[in-house]
Coordinates of C-alpha atoms in Angstrom, one line a residue:
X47 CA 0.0 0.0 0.0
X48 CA 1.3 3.5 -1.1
X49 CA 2.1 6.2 1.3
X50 CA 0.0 8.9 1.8
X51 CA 3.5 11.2 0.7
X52 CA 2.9 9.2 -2.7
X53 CA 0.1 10.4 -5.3
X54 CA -1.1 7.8 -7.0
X55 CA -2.9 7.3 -10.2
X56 CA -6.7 8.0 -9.2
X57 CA -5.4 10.8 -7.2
X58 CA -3.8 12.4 -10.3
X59 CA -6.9 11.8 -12.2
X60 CA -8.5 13.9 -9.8
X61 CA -5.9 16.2 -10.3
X62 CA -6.4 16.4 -13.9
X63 CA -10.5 16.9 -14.0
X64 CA -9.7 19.8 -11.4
X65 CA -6.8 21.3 -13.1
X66 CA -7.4 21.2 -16.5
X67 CA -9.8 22.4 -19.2
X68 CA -13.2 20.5 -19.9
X69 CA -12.4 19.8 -23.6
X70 CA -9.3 18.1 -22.3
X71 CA -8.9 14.3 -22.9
X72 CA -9.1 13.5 -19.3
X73 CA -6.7 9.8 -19.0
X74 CA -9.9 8.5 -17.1
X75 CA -12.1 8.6 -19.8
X76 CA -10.1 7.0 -22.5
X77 CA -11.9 4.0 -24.5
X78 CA -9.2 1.9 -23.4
X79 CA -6.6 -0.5 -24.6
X80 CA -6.9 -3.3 -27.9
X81 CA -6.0 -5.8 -24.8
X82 CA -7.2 -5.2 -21.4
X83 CA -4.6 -5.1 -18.7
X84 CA -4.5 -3.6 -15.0
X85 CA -4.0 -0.3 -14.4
X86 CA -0.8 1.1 -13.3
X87 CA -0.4 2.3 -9.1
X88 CA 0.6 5.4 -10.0
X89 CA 0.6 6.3 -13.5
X90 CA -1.8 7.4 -15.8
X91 CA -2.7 5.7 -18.9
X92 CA -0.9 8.4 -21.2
X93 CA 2.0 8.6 -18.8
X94 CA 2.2 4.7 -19.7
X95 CA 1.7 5.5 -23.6
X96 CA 4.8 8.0 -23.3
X97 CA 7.1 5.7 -21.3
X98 CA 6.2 3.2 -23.8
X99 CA 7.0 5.3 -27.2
X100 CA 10.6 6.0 -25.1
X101 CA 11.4 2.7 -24.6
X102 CA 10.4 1.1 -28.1
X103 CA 13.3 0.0 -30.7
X104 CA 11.4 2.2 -33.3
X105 CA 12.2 5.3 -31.1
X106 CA 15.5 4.9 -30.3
X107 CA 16.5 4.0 -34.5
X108 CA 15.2 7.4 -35.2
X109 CA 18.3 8.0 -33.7
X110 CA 20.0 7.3 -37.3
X111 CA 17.1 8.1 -39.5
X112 CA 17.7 11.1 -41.6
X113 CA 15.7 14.7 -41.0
X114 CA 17.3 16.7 -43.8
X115 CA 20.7 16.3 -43.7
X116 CA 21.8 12.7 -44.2
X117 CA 24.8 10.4 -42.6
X118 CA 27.0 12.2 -44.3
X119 CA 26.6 15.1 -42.0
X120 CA 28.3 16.5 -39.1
X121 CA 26.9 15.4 -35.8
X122 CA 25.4 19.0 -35.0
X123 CA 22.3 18.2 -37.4
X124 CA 19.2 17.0 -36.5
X125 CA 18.0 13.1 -37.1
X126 CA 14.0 12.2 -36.4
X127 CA 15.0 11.7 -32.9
X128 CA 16.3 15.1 -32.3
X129 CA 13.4 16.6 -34.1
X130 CA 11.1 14.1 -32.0
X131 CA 12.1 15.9 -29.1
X132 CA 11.8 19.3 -30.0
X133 CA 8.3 18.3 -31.0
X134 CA 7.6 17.5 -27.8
X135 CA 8.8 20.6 -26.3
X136 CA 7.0 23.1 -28.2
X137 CA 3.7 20.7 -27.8
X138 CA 4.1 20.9 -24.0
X139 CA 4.2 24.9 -23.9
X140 CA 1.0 25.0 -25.8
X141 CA -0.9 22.2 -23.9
X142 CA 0.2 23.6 -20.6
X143 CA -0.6 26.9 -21.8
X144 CA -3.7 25.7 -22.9
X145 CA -4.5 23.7 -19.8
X146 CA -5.0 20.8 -21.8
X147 CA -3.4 17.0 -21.3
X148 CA 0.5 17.7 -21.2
X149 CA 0.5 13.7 -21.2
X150 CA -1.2 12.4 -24.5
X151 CA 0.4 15.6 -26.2
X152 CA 3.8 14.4 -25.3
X153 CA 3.0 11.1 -26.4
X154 CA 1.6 11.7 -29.8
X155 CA 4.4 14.2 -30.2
X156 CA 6.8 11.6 -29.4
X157 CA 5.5 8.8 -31.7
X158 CA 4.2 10.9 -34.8
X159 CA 7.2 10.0 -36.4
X160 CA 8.1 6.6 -35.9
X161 CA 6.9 5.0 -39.3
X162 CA 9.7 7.4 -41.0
X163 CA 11.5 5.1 -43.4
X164 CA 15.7 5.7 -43.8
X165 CA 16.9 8.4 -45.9
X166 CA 13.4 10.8 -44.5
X167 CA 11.1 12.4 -47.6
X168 CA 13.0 11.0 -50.6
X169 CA 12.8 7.3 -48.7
X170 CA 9.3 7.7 -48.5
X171 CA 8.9 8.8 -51.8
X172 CA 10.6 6.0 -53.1
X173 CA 8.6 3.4 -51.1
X174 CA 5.3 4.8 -52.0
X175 CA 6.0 4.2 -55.3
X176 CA 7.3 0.6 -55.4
X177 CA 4.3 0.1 -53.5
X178 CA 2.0 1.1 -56.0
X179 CA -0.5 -1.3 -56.2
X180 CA 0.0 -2.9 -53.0
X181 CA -1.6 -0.1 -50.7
X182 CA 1.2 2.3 -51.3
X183 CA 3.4 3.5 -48.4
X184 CA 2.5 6.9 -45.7
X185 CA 5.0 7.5 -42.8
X186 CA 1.9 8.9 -40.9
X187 CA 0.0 5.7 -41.3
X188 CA 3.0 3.5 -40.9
X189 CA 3.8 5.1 -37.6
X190 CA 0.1 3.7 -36.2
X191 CA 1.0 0.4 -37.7
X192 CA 4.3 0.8 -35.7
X193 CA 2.9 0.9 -32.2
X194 CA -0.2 -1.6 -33.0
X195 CA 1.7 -4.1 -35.1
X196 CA 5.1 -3.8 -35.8
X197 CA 6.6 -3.5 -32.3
X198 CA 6.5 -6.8 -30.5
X199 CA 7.7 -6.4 -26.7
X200 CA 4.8 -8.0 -25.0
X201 CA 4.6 -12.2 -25.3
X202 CA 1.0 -12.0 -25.0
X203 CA 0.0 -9.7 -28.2
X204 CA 1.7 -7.7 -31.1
X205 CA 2.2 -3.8 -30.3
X206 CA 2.5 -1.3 -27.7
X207 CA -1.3 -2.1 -27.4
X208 CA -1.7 2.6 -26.8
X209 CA -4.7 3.8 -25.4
X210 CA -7.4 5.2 -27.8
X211 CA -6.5 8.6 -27.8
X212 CA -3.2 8.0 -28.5
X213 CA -3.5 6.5 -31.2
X214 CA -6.3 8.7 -32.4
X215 CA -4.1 11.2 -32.4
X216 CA -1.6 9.4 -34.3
X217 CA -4.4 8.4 -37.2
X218 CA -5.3 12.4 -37.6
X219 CA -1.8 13.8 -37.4
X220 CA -1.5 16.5 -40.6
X221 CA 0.9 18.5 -41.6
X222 CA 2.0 19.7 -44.9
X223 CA 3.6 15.9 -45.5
X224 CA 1.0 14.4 -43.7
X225 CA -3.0 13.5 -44.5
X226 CA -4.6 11.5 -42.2
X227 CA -7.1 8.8 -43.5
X228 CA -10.5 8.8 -42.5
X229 CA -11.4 4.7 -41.2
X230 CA -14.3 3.0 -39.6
X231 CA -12.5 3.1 -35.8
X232 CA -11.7 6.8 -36.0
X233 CA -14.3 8.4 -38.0
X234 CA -13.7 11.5 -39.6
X235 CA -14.0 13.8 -37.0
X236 CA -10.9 16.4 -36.2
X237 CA -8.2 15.5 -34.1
X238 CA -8.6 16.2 -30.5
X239 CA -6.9 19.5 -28.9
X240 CA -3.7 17.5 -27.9
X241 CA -3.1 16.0 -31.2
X242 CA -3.8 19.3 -33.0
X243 CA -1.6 20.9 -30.5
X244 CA 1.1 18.1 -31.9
X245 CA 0.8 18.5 -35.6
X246 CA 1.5 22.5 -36.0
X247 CA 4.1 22.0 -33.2
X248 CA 5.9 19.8 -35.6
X249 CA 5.3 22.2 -37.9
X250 CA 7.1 24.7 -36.1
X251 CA 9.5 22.7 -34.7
X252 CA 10.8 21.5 -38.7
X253 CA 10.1 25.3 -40.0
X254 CA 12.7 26.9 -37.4
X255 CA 15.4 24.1 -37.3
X256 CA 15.7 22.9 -41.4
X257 CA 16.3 27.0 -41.3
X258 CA 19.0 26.6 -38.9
X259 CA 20.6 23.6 -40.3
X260 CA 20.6 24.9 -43.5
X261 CA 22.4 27.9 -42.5
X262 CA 25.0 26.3 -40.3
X263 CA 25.6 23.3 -43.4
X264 CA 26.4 26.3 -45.5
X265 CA 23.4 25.8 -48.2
X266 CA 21.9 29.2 -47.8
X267 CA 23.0 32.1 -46.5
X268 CA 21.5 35.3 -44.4
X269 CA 21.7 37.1 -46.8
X270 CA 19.7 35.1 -49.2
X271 CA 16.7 35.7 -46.3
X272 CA 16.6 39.3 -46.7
X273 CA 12.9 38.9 -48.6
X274 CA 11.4 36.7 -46.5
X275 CA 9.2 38.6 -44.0
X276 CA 9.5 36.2 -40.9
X277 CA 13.4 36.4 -40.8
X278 CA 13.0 39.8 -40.9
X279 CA 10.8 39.9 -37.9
X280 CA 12.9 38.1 -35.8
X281 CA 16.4 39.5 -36.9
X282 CA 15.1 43.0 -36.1
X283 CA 13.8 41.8 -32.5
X284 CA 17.0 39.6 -31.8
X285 CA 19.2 42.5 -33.2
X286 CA 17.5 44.9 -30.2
X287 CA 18.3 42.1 -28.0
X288 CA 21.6 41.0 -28.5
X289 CA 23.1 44.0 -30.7
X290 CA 26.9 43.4 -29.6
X291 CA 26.5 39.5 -30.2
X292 CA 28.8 37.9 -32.7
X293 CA 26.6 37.0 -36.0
X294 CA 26.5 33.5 -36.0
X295 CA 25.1 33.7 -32.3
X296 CA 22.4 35.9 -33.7
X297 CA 21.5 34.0 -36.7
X298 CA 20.5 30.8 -34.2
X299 CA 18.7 33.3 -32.1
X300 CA 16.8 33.9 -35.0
X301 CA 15.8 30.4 -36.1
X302 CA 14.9 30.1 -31.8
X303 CA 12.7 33.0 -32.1
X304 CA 10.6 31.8 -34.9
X305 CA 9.4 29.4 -32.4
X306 CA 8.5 31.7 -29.9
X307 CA 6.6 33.9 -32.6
X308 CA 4.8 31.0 -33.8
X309 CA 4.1 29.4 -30.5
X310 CA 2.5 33.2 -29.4
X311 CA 0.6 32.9 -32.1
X312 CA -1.1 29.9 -32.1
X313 CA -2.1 30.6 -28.2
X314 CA -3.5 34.0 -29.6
X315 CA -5.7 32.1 -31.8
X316 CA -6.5 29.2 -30.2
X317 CA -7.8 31.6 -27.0
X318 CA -10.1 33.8 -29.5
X319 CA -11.5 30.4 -31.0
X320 CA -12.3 28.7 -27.9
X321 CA -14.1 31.7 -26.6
X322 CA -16.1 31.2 -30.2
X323 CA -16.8 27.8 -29.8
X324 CA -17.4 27.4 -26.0
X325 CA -16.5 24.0 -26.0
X326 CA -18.1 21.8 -23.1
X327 CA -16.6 18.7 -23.7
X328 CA -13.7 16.8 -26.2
X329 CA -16.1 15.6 -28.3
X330 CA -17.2 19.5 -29.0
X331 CA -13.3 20.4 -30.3
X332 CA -13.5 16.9 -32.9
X333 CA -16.8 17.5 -34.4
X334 CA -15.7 21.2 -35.0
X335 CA -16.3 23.0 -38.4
X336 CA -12.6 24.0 -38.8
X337 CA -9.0 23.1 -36.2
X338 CA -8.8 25.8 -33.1
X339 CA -4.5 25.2 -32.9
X340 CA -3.7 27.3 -35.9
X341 CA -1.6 30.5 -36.9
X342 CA -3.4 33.9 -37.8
X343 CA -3.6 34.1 -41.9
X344 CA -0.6 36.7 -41.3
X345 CA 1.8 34.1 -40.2
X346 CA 0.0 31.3 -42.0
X347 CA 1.2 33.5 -44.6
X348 CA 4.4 34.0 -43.6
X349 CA 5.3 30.3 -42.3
X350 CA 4.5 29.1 -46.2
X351 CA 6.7 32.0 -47.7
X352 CA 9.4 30.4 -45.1
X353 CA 8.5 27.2 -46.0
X354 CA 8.8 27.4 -49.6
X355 CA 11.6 28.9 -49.5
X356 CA 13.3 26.1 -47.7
X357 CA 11.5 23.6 -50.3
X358 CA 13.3 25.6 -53.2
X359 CA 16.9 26.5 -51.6
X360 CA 17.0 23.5 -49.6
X361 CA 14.8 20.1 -49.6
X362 CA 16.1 20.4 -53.6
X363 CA 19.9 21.4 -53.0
X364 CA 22.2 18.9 -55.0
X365 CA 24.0 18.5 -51.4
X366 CA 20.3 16.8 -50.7
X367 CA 19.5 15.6 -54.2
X368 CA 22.4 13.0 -53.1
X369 CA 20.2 11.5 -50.4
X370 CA 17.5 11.3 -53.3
X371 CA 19.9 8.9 -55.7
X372 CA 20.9 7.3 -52.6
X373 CA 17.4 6.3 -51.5
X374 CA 16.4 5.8 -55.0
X375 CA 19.3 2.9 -55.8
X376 CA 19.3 1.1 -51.9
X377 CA 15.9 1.3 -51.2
X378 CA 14.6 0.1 -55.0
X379 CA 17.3 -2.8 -55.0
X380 CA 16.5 -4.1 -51.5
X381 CA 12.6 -4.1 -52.3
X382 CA 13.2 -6.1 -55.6
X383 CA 15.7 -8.3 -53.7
X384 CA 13.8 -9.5 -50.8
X385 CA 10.8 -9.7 -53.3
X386 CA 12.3 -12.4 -54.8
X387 CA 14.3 -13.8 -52.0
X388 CA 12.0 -13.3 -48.5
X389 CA 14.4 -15.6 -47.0
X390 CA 17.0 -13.4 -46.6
X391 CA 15.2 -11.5 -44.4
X392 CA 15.4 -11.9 -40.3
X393 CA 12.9 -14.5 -38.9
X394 CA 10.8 -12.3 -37.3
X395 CA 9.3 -10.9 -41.3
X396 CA 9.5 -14.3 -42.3
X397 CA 7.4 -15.4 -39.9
X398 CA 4.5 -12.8 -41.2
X399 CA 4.7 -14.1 -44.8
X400 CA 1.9 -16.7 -43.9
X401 CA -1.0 -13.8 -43.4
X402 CA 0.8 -10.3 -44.5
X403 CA 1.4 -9.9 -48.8
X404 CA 5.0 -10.2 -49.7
X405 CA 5.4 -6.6 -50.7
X406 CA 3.9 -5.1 -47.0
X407 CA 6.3 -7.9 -45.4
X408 CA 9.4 -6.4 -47.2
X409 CA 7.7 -2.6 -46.6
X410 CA 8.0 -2.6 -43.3
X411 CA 11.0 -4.4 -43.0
X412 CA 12.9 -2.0 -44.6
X413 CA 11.0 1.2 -43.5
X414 CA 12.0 0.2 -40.2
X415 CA 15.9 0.4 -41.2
X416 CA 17.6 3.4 -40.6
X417 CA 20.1 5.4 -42.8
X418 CA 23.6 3.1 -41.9
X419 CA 21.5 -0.5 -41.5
X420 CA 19.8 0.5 -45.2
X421 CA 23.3 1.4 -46.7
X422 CA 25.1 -1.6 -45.0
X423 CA 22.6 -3.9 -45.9
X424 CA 22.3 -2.9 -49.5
X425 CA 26.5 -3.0 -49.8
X426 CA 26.3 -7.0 -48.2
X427 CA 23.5 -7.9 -50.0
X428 CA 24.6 -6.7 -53.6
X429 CA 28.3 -7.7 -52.7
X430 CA 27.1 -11.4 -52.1
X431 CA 25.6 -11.0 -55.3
X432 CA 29.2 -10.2 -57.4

């Protein structure tokens, strides 16, 4: 028997109805879990769904699985992990902000990117396209198939076996790259506040750092930011701030205070919009006309200058174009390989040939690799060939 010094979980459930907002997802209300198991002493059901993302094999690979900048890079970039983080951060300002669950936001930040194949945007490409015809490939949709499928560190059932909401939240995450699919379990309502909250933090989070990185690796320069209107913001406010600072300390100030714009924004909004919509409950915030975690049209406006910029001077560089060619040649010749030859894949894959297609088998296999295992695996297996 706990303490009386200890909180334990019903306790923080109390916490949570009295603390937080009544559109929240409260953890005591959740549907529940594919397989029933007993509740945890002192831990919430979302606190569980975190510690569970943390501890998965998927989670730590994104370790090694490309953001931008690939393994050729210097170790100051950012891989899925890093950016998995930062997600997180920026998601926890606004939910705390907006006195919604800090919990399930951290975990759908967390896991929203854990179906990411190697090699990031031009991996997924590539992996859509072979799988034309077989369901086609969608990191977003992957990463649900990750934690209800894929990962396997219970004897009793495949999975992570997540709570509802988490994985609700994972089914409607959208971004630019991501478009959720409306199915029979989730309907086609809008994602709760906490996995809204989520997708524009990743947003953010990929906005301000691919601008940093880019300008550290060398691809652009300041100078070549003078038009657009959000650098211009910021560099005027950081200048004020920090006028004697050395330029290279402002220019990461600047890509830092993108976030804080953006995140200042979005509370703005979101605080006008729930006064609008009075919601009493979460099911009020899903069955909404339009999302309440959004930017104002003016930084809407000037998030898709940025980001356009960054898809024209950056995501199509030649020094990226090389993770392109290199996706293009490992990925394509794995795929074909193990098409023909399953058994040179680990046991494990094997072992789902008997009720998975051929091509979904070899998919996820190889989605699951990250940047080195994909190059070294491609080098053994076409050396073995010679």
């Amino acid at each position: 028997m706990l303490s009386n010094c200890l909180i334990t979980r019903k306790q923080y459930q109390e916490f949570e109805k009295a603390r937080m907002a009544e559109y929240a997802v409260f953890s005591s209300d959740d549907p529940g879990r594919k397989f029933s198991e007993p509740e945890h002493e002192y831990r919430c059901c979302f606190q569980r769904d975190r510690d569970r993302i943390l501890h998965s094999a998927s989670f730590r690979r994104l370790e090694a699985k490309t953001q931008v900048f690939g393994d050729t890079s210097q170790d100051y970039f950012r891989t899925r992990l890093t950016h998995s983080f930062e997600v997180s951060q920026i998601a926890r300002t606004l939910a705390r902000a907006l006195g919604v669950n800090e919990d399930l936001t951290e975990a759908a930040s967390l896991a929203h990117d854990l179906g990411h194949p190697p090699y990031g945007h031009c991996g997924e490409a590539v992996l859509d396209e072979l799988m034309c015809g077989h369901g086609g490939f969608e990191h977003n949709s992957q990463s649900l198939r990750v934690v209800d499928y894929l990962e396997h560190p219970y004897p009793n059932y495949r999975g992570l076996n997540l709570c509802f909401e988490t994985r609700y939240c994972l089914a409607k995450h959208e971004t630019r790259y991501d478009t959720p699919e409306h199915t029979a379990e989730f309907g086609d309502g809008k994602g709760s506040l906490e996995g809204q909250i989520a997708d524009l933090a990743d947003s953010i989070a990929y906005d301000s750092h691919d601008l940093d990185d880019s300008l550290a690796a060398g691809l652009i320069k300041e100078e070549d930011l003078h038009d657009i209107r959000i650098y211009k913001d910021v560099k005027n406010i950081v200048q004020e701030l920090y006028p004697s600072a050395h330029k290279y300390a402002r220019q990461l100030r600047c890509a830092k205070a993108i976030i804080d714009i953006m995140v200042s924004d979005t509370l703005i909004v979101a605080e006008k919009k729930l006064k609008v919509l009075n919601p009493k409950c979460v099911s009020d915030i899903k069955n909404a006309d339009s999302k309440i975690i959004a930017l104002s049209p003016y930084r809407q406006e000037q998030m898709k200058e940025l980001e356009t910029f960054l898809y024209e001077r950056v995501y199509n560089h030649p020094v990226i174009a090389q993770t392109r060619s290199h996706a293009k040649e490992e990925i394509g010749f794995l795929f074909e390989k193990y098409n023909k030859h399953p058994e040179l894949m680990p046991k494990r894959f094997k072992s789902r040939l008997d009720d998975t297609a051929r091509e979904r088998v070899v998919c996820d296999y190889i989605s699951g690799m990250t940047d080195r295992y994909c190059k070294e695996t491609y080098r053994k297996v076409k050396d073995a060939d010679s």
